Amino acid sequence: MKNYSKSFKALWIGEIVSELGGAAGGIVNGLLLYELTGSKEWMGILWLIYFIPSLILQCISSPFLNYMVKERLLRNIQLIRSFAYLLPLLGFILVSENGAIIGLFILQCLLGLMQPIYASLSFSLLPELCEEKELVNANALLDGTLRLMSFLAPGAASLFLLFIPIHFIYVFSAIMFLISFLSLKRLPDNPKQAVSPWTKRFWWKEMKEGYKIFFQYPGLFRLTLLSSTVQFAVGVTMVLSVPFIRGSLDGEYWEYAIFSAAFPVGYVIGTWILTSLPKSPLFMYIGLMGGGLSFILLFFTHSIPYAWLCELSGGILFPLFNAQSAAMFQKGVAKERLAQLSSVRLFFLRLTMPLGILFASSPFWDLGVRPVFLIIGTIILVPGLFYFLITLKNTGSTSFIQVK
């Protein structure tokens, strides 16, 4: 960490504390809604209220992101989210159970609206805070730490639940986002960013230009599609993890908890391994192929310890692809367009996750849990193998993000 700038450290601290608060809040959201309604249908509605506004804003917000003061907007978003996490608690105190449900849905809607803007801006800000040679490790450090926070959050939430009512855990989440806001105040505003007039004509012109430029980068588009297959698999796993461990393998709750923790723990290990590996497209595609293979192996697994090992292996291998592909994107795009094109990229990634959820939960396929793991693993492995072989054949070429 000592090699990174103070601004990067401020962003890193802001990211990890907000991820801890957000992950803990996400766990409480589901528990609270199920406790109040006892309905899985309401659980589905809760996710739709998050994803639908998020995807709509992700799609239409990209023209404006190049003309924002990124640092200031990041701070404002964290402050809004800090106050938003208090809404279910205030609803419960002032109105009782119905008030808590209303506050919960408003919270989810606000989180869905804020997340795509925050993620696009923080992603595009990273090249301004790090030297180009540090980008792969910086992406790996951020991604790995966030995974670690998502692993620690359930334990923190469980510990709090032993001593305080479920509603008051929202105070913890609010405090975490407030700390994130204070950390991001250490980021100096970039005075060179100019704000243009927001008109309908300006928005439409920039919207078309952004998508046009995005598709003019064949390497960029390819990496985005490959990352989208990973996000599709994440959506599938969100649905199938419990049925796989509790149903197919007849596991206990604690065995499912270890299965859920194996991937983020592996991700932290993979992030550490990546710092000592050569940064090359070959290793990047090896990570993608290995991650896809870990899903395929779940199709053949009839032992819970082997299932843990598959998840751990996937967690170790995927950072080799994720961190390097993100850094290639950041290096290959002009900085004045990076925020806008990052938003377009994130739109594709965020779109495929709910598609994975729908694919895994749809009654029309009737495939069973194991075959679905085989399908998603193949979807990741085959393109990864194809581009690995092409890269191996053209080892003399190092440019993978090119304009037509």
CSV table of C-alpha atoms in Angstrom, one decimal:
chain,number,residue,atom,x,y,z
A,1,MET,CA,0.0,0.0,0.0
A,2,LYS,CA,2.9,2.4,0.6
A,3,ASN,CA,3.6,2.7,-3.1
A,4,TYR,CA,0.1,4.1,-3.9
A,5,SER,CA,-0.8,7.7,-3.7
A,6,LYS,CA,-2.8,9.3,-0.8
A,7,SER,CA,-5.7,9.9,-3.2
A,8,PHE,CA,-5.8,6.2,-4.1
A,9,LYS,CA,-5.7,5.2,-0.4
A,10,ALA,CA,-8.6,7.6,0.3
A,11,LEU,CA,-10.7,5.9,-2.5
A,12,TRP,CA,-9.7,2.4,-1.3
A,13,ILE,CA,-10.7,3.2,2.3
A,14,GLY,CA,-14.0,4.7,1.1
A,15,GLU,CA,-14.7,1.7,-1.1
A,16,ILE,CA,-14.0,-1.0,1.6
A,17,VAL,CA,-16.0,0.6,4.4
A,18,SER,CA,-19.0,1.3,2.2
A,19,GLU,CA,-18.8,-2.3,0.8
A,20,LEU,CA,-18.9,-3.6,4.4
A,21,GLY,CA,-21.9,-1.4,5.3
A,22,GLY,CA,-23.7,-2.2,2.0
A,23,ALA,CA,-23.1,-6.0,2.3
A,24,ALA,CA,-24.3,-6.0,5.9
A,25,GLY,CA,-27.3,-3.9,4.9
A,26,GLY,CA,-28.1,-6.2,2.0
A,27,ILE,CA,-28.3,-9.2,4.3
A,28,VAL,CA,-30.5,-7.3,6.7
A,29,ASN,CA,-32.8,-6.2,3.9
A,30,GLY,CA,-33.6,-9.7,2.9
A,31,LEU,CA,-34.0,-10.9,6.5
A,32,LEU,CA,-36.2,-8.0,7.5
A,33,LEU,CA,-38.5,-8.3,4.5
A,34,TYR,CA,-38.9,-12.1,4.9
A,35,GLU,CA,-39.6,-11.7,8.6
A,36,LEU,CA,-42.3,-9.1,8.0
A,37,THR,CA,-43.9,-10.7,4.9
A,38,GLY,CA,-42.9,-14.4,4.9
A,39,SER,CA,-43.2,-14.2,1.1
A,40,LYS,CA,-40.6,-15.2,-1.5
A,41,GLU,CA,-42.6,-13.2,-4.1
A,42,TRP,CA,-41.8,-10.0,-2.1
A,43,MET,CA,-38.2,-11.0,-2.1
A,44,GLY,CA,-38.3,-11.0,-5.9
A,45,ILE,CA,-40.0,-7.6,-6.0
A,46,LEU,CA,-37.3,-6.3,-3.7
A,47,TRP,CA,-34.6,-7.2,-6.2
A,48,LEU,CA,-36.6,-5.9,-9.2
A,49,ILE,CA,-37.0,-2.5,-7.4
A,50,TYR,CA,-33.2,-2.5,-7.2
A,51,PHE,CA,-32.3,-3.7,-10.7
A,52,ILE,CA,-34.9,-2.0,-12.9
A,53,PRO,CA,-34.2,1.7,-11.9
A,54,SER,CA,-30.5,0.8,-11.8
A,55,LEU,CA,-30.4,-0.5,-15.4
A,56,ILE,CA,-32.6,2.4,-16.7
A,57,LEU,CA,-30.3,5.0,-15.2
A,58,GLN,CA,-27.2,3.1,-16.2
A,59,CYS,CA,-28.4,3.2,-19.8
A,60,ILE,CA,-29.3,6.9,-20.0
A,61,SER,CA,-26.7,8.5,-17.6
A,62,SER,CA,-23.5,7.8,-19.6
A,63,PRO,CA,-23.6,11.1,-21.7
A,64,PHE,CA,-23.3,13.2,-18.5
A,65,LEU,CA,-20.6,11.4,-16.7
A,66,ASN,CA,-17.8,12.9,-18.7
A,67,TYR,CA,-18.9,16.4,-17.6
A,68,MET,CA,-19.2,15.7,-13.9
A,69,VAL,CA,-16.7,16.6,-11.1
A,70,LYS,CA,-16.2,13.0,-10.3
A,71,GLU,CA,-14.8,13.4,-6.8
A,72,ARG,CA,-17.6,15.7,-5.6
A,73,LEU,CA,-20.3,13.4,-7.0
A,74,LEU,CA,-18.8,10.3,-5.4
A,75,ARG,CA,-19.0,12.1,-2.0
A,76,ASN,CA,-22.6,13.2,-2.5
A,77,ILE,CA,-23.6,9.7,-3.4
A,78,GLN,CA,-22.1,8.2,-0.3
A,79,LEU,CA,-23.8,10.9,1.8
A,80,ILE,CA,-27.2,10.1,0.2
A,81,ARG,CA,-26.7,6.4,0.8
A,82,SER,CA,-25.8,7.0,4.4
A,83,PHE,CA,-29.1,8.8,5.1
A,84,ALA,CA,-31.1,6.3,2.9
A,85,TYR,CA,-30.0,3.4,5.2
A,86,LEU,CA,-31.9,5.0,8.1
A,87,LEU,CA,-35.2,5.0,6.2
A,88,PRO,CA,-36.4,1.5,7.2
A,89,LEU,CA,-35.5,2.2,10.8
A,90,LEU,CA,-37.3,5.5,10.8
A,91,GLY,CA,-40.3,3.8,9.1
A,92,PHE,CA,-40.4,1.2,11.8
A,93,ILE,CA,-40.2,3.7,14.6
A,94,LEU,CA,-42.7,6.2,13.2
A,95,VAL,CA,-45.2,3.9,11.4
A,96,SER,CA,-44.4,0.3,12.5
A,97,GLU,CA,-44.1,-2.7,10.2
A,98,ASN,CA,-45.7,-1.1,7.1
A,99,GLY,CA,-43.5,1.9,7.5
A,100,ALA,CA,-40.4,-0.4,7.6
A,101,ILE,CA,-41.4,-2.1,4.4
A,102,ILE,CA,-42.0,1.3,2.6
A,103,GLY,CA,-38.7,2.5,3.9
A,104,LEU,CA,-37.0,-0.7,2.7
A,105,PHE,CA,-38.3,-0.3,-0.8
A,106,ILE,CA,-37.4,3.4,-1.0
A,107,LEU,CA,-33.9,2.4,0.2
A,108,GLN,CA,-33.6,-0.3,-2.5
A,109,CYS,CA,-34.7,2.1,-5.2
A,110,LEU,CA,-32.2,4.7,-4.1
A,111,LEU,CA,-29.4,2.2,-3.9
A,112,GLY,CA,-30.2,1.0,-7.4
A,113,LEU,CA,-30.1,4.5,-8.7
A,114,MET,CA,-26.8,5.5,-6.9
A,115,GLN,CA,-24.8,2.3,-7.5
A,116,PRO,CA,-24.3,2.5,-11.3
A,117,ILE,CA,-23.2,6.1,-11.2
A,118,TYR,CA,-20.8,5.5,-8.3
A,119,ALA,CA,-19.3,2.4,-9.9
A,120,SER,CA,-18.7,4.0,-13.3
A,121,LEU,CA,-17.1,7.1,-11.8
A,122,SER,CA,-14.9,5.3,-9.3
A,123,PHE,CA,-13.8,2.9,-12.1
A,124,SER,CA,-12.9,5.8,-14.4
A,125,LEU,CA,-11.2,7.8,-11.6
A,126,LEU,CA,-8.7,5.0,-10.9
A,127,PRO,CA,-6.3,5.8,-13.9
A,128,GLU,CA,-6.0,9.4,-12.5
A,129,LEU,CA,-5.0,8.2,-9.1
A,130,CYS,CA,-2.5,5.5,-10.2
A,131,GLU,CA,0.4,5.2,-12.6
A,132,GLU,CA,-0.4,3.0,-15.6
A,133,LYS,CA,2.0,0.2,-14.5
A,134,GLU,CA,0.1,0.0,-11.2
A,135,LEU,CA,-3.4,-0.3,-12.7
A,136,VAL,CA,-3.6,-4.1,-12.7
A,137,ASN,CA,-2.5,-4.4,-9.1
A,138,ALA,CA,-4.7,-1.5,-8.0
A,139,ASN,CA,-7.8,-3.1,-9.6
A,140,ALA,CA,-6.9,-6.4,-8.0
A,141,LEU,CA,-6.4,-4.8,-4.6
A,142,LEU,CA,-9.8,-3.0,-4.8
A,143,ASP,CA,-11.6,-6.0,-6.1
A,144,GLY,CA,-10.0,-8.4,-3.7
A,145,THR,CA,-10.7,-6.2,-0.7
A,146,LEU,CA,-14.3,-5.7,-1.7
A,147,ARG,CA,-14.7,-9.5,-1.9
A,148,LEU,CA,-13.2,-9.8,1.6
A,149,MET,CA,-15.7,-7.2,2.9
A,150,SER,CA,-18.5,-9.2,1.4
A,151,PHE,CA,-17.2,-12.2,3.2
A,152,LEU,CA,-16.8,-10.4,6.6
A,153,ALA,CA,-20.2,-8.7,6.4
A,154,PRO,CA,-22.4,-11.8,7.2
A,155,GLY,CA,-20.3,-12.4,10.3
A,156,ALA,CA,-20.5,-8.8,11.4
A,157,ALA,CA,-24.3,-8.8,10.8
A,158,SER,CA,-24.7,-12.0,12.7
A,159,LEU,CA,-22.7,-10.7,15.6
A,160,PHE,CA,-24.9,-7.6,15.8
A,161,LEU,CA,-28.0,-9.6,15.6
A,162,LEU,CA,-27.0,-11.3,18.9
A,163,PHE,CA,-27.3,-8.0,20.8
A,164,ILE,CA,-29.6,-5.6,18.9
A,165,PRO,CA,-32.9,-5.8,17.0
A,166,ILE,CA,-32.5,-6.3,13.2
A,167,HIS,CA,-33.7,-2.7,12.4
A,168,PHE,CA,-30.8,-1.1,14.2
A,169,ILE,CA,-28.2,-2.7,12.1
A,170,TYR,CA,-29.1,-0.1,9.5
A,171,VAL,CA,-27.4,2.4,11.8
A,172,PHE,CA,-24.1,0.5,11.3
A,173,SER,CA,-24.5,0.7,7.5
A,174,ALA,CA,-25.3,4.4,7.7
A,175,ILE,CA,-22.2,5.0,9.8
A,176,MET,CA,-20.0,3.0,7.3
A,177,PHE,CA,-21.2,5.2,4.4
A,178,LEU,CA,-20.6,8.3,6.4
A,179,ILE,CA,-17.0,7.2,7.0
A,180,SER,CA,-16.7,6.5,3.3
A,181,PHE,CA,-17.9,10.1,2.6
A,182,LEU,CA,-15.3,11.5,5.0
A,183,SER,CA,-12.6,9.4,3.4
A,184,LEU,CA,-13.5,10.6,-0.1
A,185,LYS,CA,-13.3,14.2,1.1
A,186,ARG,CA,-9.5,13.7,0.9
A,187,LEU,CA,-9.8,13.4,-2.9
A,188,PRO,CA,-9.0,16.8,-4.5
A,189,ASP,CA,-11.6,18.0,-7.1
A,190,ASN,CA,-10.2,18.0,-10.6
A,191,PRO,CA,-10.5,21.6,-11.8
A,192,LYS,CA,-10.1,20.7,-15.4
A,193,GLN,CA,-13.5,18.9,-15.6
A,194,ALA,CA,-15.9,21.2,-17.4
A,195,VAL,CA,-19.7,21.0,-16.9
A,196,SER,CA,-21.6,21.4,-20.2
A,197,PRO,CA,-25.2,22.5,-20.5
A,198,TRP,CA,-27.6,19.6,-20.2
A,199,THR,CA,-30.1,19.8,-23.0
A,200,LYS,CA,-32.1,17.1,-24.7
A,201,ARG,CA,-30.1,17.6,-27.9
A,202,PHE,CA,-26.8,17.4,-26.0
A,203,TRP,CA,-27.9,14.2,-24.2
A,204,TRP,CA,-29.0,12.4,-27.4
A,205,LYS,CA,-25.9,13.4,-29.3
A,206,GLU,CA,-23.6,12.3,-26.5
A,207,MET,CA,-25.6,9.1,-26.0
A,208,LYS,CA,-25.2,8.1,-29.7
A,209,GLU,CA,-21.5,9.1,-29.6
A,210,GLY,CA,-20.8,7.1,-26.5
A,211,TYR,CA,-22.2,3.8,-27.9
A,212,LYS,CA,-20.7,4.5,-31.3
A,213,ILE,CA,-17.2,4.9,-29.8
A,214,PHE,CA,-17.7,1.9,-27.5
A,215,PHE,CA,-18.4,-0.4,-30.5
A,216,GLN,CA,-15.4,1.0,-32.4
A,217,TYR,CA,-13.2,-0.7,-29.9
A,218,PRO,CA,-13.4,-4.4,-30.9
A,219,GLY,CA,-11.0,-5.5,-28.1
A,220,LEU,CA,-12.9,-3.4,-25.5
A,221,PHE,CA,-16.2,-4.9,-26.6
A,222,ARG,CA,-14.8,-8.4,-26.5
A,223,LEU,CA,-13.5,-8.0,-23.0
A,224,THR,CA,-16.9,-6.6,-21.9
A,225,LEU,CA,-18.7,-9.6,-23.4
A,226,LEU,CA,-16.4,-12.0,-21.7
A,227,SER,CA,-16.8,-10.2,-18.4
A,228,SER,CA,-20.6,-10.3,-19.0
A,229,THR,CA,-20.5,-14.1,-19.1
A,230,VAL,CA,-18.9,-14.1,-15.7
A,231,GLN,CA,-21.6,-11.8,-14.3
A,232,PHE,CA,-24.3,-14.0,-15.9
A,233,ALA,CA,-22.7,-16.9,-14.0
A,234,VAL,CA,-22.8,-14.8,-10.8
A,235,GLY,CA,-26.5,-14.3,-11.2
A,236,VAL,CA,-27.1,-18.0,-11.7
A,237,THR,CA,-25.1,-18.8,-8.6
A,238,MET,CA,-27.1,-16.4,-6.5
A,239,VAL,CA,-30.1,-18.6,-7.2
A,240,LEU,CA,-28.6,-22.1,-7.2
A,241,SER,CA,-26.2,-22.0,-4.4
A,242,VAL,CA,-28.7,-22.9,-1.7
A,243,PRO,CA,-30.6,-25.6,-3.7
A,244,PHE,CA,-27.2,-27.1,-4.7
A,245,ILE,CA,-25.8,-27.5,-1.2
A,246,ARG,CA,-29.1,-28.0,0.7
A,247,GLY,CA,-30.9,-30.0,-2.0
A,248,SER,CA,-28.5,-31.8,-4.4
A,249,LEU,CA,-25.8,-32.5,-1.8
A,250,ASP,CA,-28.1,-32.6,1.3
A,251,GLY,CA,-25.8,-30.2,3.2
A,252,GLU,CA,-26.4,-28.4,6.5
A,253,TYR,CA,-26.6,-24.6,6.9
A,254,TRP,CA,-23.0,-24.3,8.1
A,255,GLU,CA,-21.9,-26.2,5.1
A,256,TYR,CA,-23.7,-23.8,2.9
A,257,ALA,CA,-22.1,-20.9,4.8
A,258,ILE,CA,-18.6,-22.3,4.0
A,259,PHE,CA,-19.6,-22.8,0.4
A,260,SER,CA,-20.6,-19.1,0.2
A,261,ALA,CA,-17.4,-18.0,1.9
A,262,ALA,CA,-15.1,-20.1,-0.3
A,263,PHE,CA,-15.3,-17.9,-3.3
A,264,PRO,CA,-14.5,-14.5,-1.7
A,265,VAL,CA,-11.7,-16.2,0.4
A,266,GLY,CA,-10.3,-17.6,-2.9
A,267,TYR,CA,-10.6,-14.2,-4.5
A,268,VAL,CA,-8.4,-12.6,-1.9
A,269,ILE,CA,-5.8,-15.3,-2.4
A,270,GLY,CA,-6.0,-14.9,-6.1
A,271,THR,CA,-5.5,-11.2,-5.8
A,272,TRP,CA,-2.4,-11.8,-3.7
A,273,ILE,CA,-1.1,-14.3,-6.3
A,274,LEU,CA,-1.7,-11.9,-9.1
A,275,THR,CA,0.8,-9.4,-7.7
A,276,SER,CA,3.6,-11.8,-8.3
A,277,LEU,CA,2.5,-13.1,-11.8
A,278,PRO,CA,3.4,-11.6,-15.2
A,279,LYS,CA,0.7,-9.3,-16.5
A,280,SER,CA,-0.2,-10.7,-19.9
A,281,PRO,CA,-3.3,-11.7,-21.9
A,282,LEU,CA,-2.3,-15.3,-21.7
A,283,PHE,CA,-2.5,-15.4,-17.9
A,284,MET,CA,-5.7,-13.3,-18.2
A,285,TYR,CA,-7.4,-16.0,-20.3
A,286,ILE,CA,-6.0,-18.8,-18.2
A,287,GLY,CA,-7.9,-17.2,-15.3
A,288,LEU,CA,-11.1,-17.0,-17.3
A,289,MET,CA,-10.8,-20.6,-18.4
A,290,GLY,CA,-10.0,-21.9,-15.0
A,291,GLY,CA,-13.0,-20.0,-13.5
A,292,GLY,CA,-15.3,-21.5,-16.1
A,293,LEU,CA,-13.9,-25.0,-15.4
A,294,SER,CA,-14.7,-24.5,-11.7
A,295,PHE,CA,-18.4,-24.2,-12.6
A,296,ILE,CA,-18.2,-27.3,-14.8
A,297,LEU,CA,-16.7,-29.4,-12.0
A,298,LEU,CA,-19.7,-28.6,-9.9
A,299,PHE,CA,-21.7,-30.6,-12.4
A,300,PHE,CA,-19.6,-33.7,-11.5
A,301,THR,CA,-19.3,-33.0,-7.7
A,302,HIS,CA,-21.1,-35.2,-5.3
A,303,SER,CA,-19.1,-34.2,-2.2
A,304,ILE,CA,-19.5,-31.0,-0.2
A,305,PRO,CA,-15.8,-30.6,0.5
A,306,TYR,CA,-15.1,-30.9,-3.3
A,307,ALA,CA,-17.8,-28.3,-3.9
A,308,TRP,CA,-16.0,-26.0,-1.4
A,309,LEU,CA,-12.7,-26.7,-3.3
A,310,CYS,CA,-14.4,-25.8,-6.7
A,311,GLU,CA,-15.6,-22.5,-5.3
A,312,LEU,CA,-12.2,-21.7,-3.7
A,313,SER,CA,-10.5,-22.5,-7.0
A,314,GLY,CA,-12.9,-20.3,-9.0
A,315,GLY,CA,-12.2,-17.5,-6.5
A,316,ILE,CA,-8.4,-17.8,-6.9
A,317,LEU,CA,-8.6,-17.9,-10.8
A,318,PHE,CA,-11.1,-15.2,-11.7
A,319,PRO,CA,-9.0,-12.2,-10.4
A,320,LEU,CA,-6.4,-13.1,-13.0
A,321,PHE,CA,-9.0,-12.2,-15.6
A,322,ASN,CA,-11.1,-9.5,-13.9
A,323,ALA,CA,-8.2,-7.3,-12.7
A,324,GLN,CA,-6.3,-7.5,-16.0
A,325,SER,CA,-9.3,-7.0,-18.3
A,326,ALA,CA,-10.3,-3.9,-16.2
A,327,ALA,CA,-6.8,-2.4,-16.4
A,328,MET,CA,-6.8,-3.0,-20.2
A,329,PHE,CA,-10.1,-1.2,-20.5
A,330,GLN,CA,-8.8,1.7,-18.5
A,331,LYS,CA,-5.5,2.0,-20.4
A,332,GLY,CA,-7.1,1.6,-23.9
A,333,VAL,CA,-9.8,4.3,-23.6
A,334,ALA,CA,-9.1,8.1,-23.9
A,335,LYS,CA,-9.4,9.6,-20.4
A,336,GLU,CA,-11.9,12.2,-21.5
A,337,ARG,CA,-14.3,9.4,-22.6
A,338,LEU,CA,-13.5,6.9,-19.9
A,339,ALA,CA,-16.3,7.8,-17.5
A,340,GLN,CA,-18.9,7.5,-20.3
A,341,LEU,CA,-17.6,4.3,-21.8
A,342,SER,CA,-17.2,2.8,-18.3
A,343,SER,CA,-20.9,3.4,-17.8
A,344,VAL,CA,-21.7,1.6,-21.1
A,345,ARG,CA,-19.5,-1.3,-20.0
A,346,LEU,CA,-21.1,-1.5,-16.6
A,347,PHE,CA,-24.5,-1.5,-18.3
A,348,PHE,CA,-23.7,-4.7,-20.1
A,349,LEU,CA,-22.3,-6.3,-16.9
A,350,ARG,CA,-25.2,-5.3,-14.8
A,351,LEU,CA,-27.7,-6.4,-17.4
A,352,THR,CA,-26.4,-10.0,-17.6
A,353,MET,CA,-26.6,-10.6,-13.8
A,354,PRO,CA,-30.4,-10.4,-13.6
A,355,LEU,CA,-30.5,-12.4,-16.9
A,356,GLY,CA,-28.6,-15.1,-15.0
A,357,ILE,CA,-31.1,-14.9,-12.1
A,358,LEU,CA,-34.0,-15.2,-14.6
A,359,PHE,CA,-32.3,-18.1,-16.4
A,360,ALA,CA,-31.6,-20.0,-13.2
A,361,SER,CA,-35.1,-19.4,-11.6
A,362,SER,CA,-37.2,-19.8,-14.8
A,363,PRO,CA,-39.6,-22.8,-14.7
A,364,PHE,CA,-39.5,-23.1,-18.5
A,365,TRP,CA,-36.1,-24.8,-18.7
A,366,ASP,CA,-36.6,-27.5,-16.1
A,367,LEU,CA,-32.9,-28.4,-16.3
A,368,GLY,CA,-32.0,-29.2,-12.7
A,369,VAL,CA,-29.2,-27.6,-10.7
A,370,ARG,CA,-26.2,-29.5,-12.0
A,371,PRO,CA,-26.8,-29.1,-15.8
A,372,VAL,CA,-27.1,-25.3,-15.3
A,373,PHE,CA,-23.7,-25.2,-13.7
A,374,LEU,CA,-22.4,-27.2,-16.7
A,375,ILE,CA,-24.0,-24.7,-19.1
A,376,ILE,CA,-22.6,-21.6,-17.5
A,377,GLY,CA,-19.2,-23.1,-17.1
A,378,THR,CA,-19.1,-23.9,-20.8
A,379,ILE,CA,-20.3,-20.4,-21.7
A,380,ILE,CA,-17.3,-19.0,-19.9
A,381,LEU,CA,-14.7,-21.7,-20.8
A,382,VAL,CA,-15.2,-22.0,-24.6
A,383,PRO,CA,-14.7,-18.3,-25.5
A,384,GLY,CA,-11.8,-18.1,-23.0
A,385,LEU,CA,-10.2,-21.1,-24.7
A,386,PHE,CA,-10.8,-19.6,-28.1
A,387,TYR,CA,-9.1,-16.3,-27.3
A,388,PHE,CA,-6.4,-18.0,-25.4
A,389,LEU,CA,-5.4,-20.0,-28.5
A,390,ILE,CA,-5.6,-16.9,-30.7
A,391,THR,CA,-3.4,-15.0,-28.2
A,392,LEU,CA,-1.0,-18.0,-28.1
A,393,LYS,CA,-0.8,-17.9,-31.9
A,394,ASN,CA,-0.2,-14.2,-32.1
A,395,THR,CA,2.1,-13.8,-29.1
A,396,GLY,CA,3.9,-11.0,-30.9
A,397,SER,CA,0.8,-8.8,-30.7
A,398,THR,CA,0.3,-7.0,-27.4
A,399,SER,CA,-2.5,-4.6,-28.4
A,400,PHE,CA,-5.9,-6.0,-27.6
A,401,ILE,CA,-7.9,-2.8,-27.5
A,402,GLN,CA,-7.9,-1.3,-30.9
A,403,VAL,CA,-10.1,1.1,-32.9
A,404,LYS,CA,-11.3,-0.2,-36.2
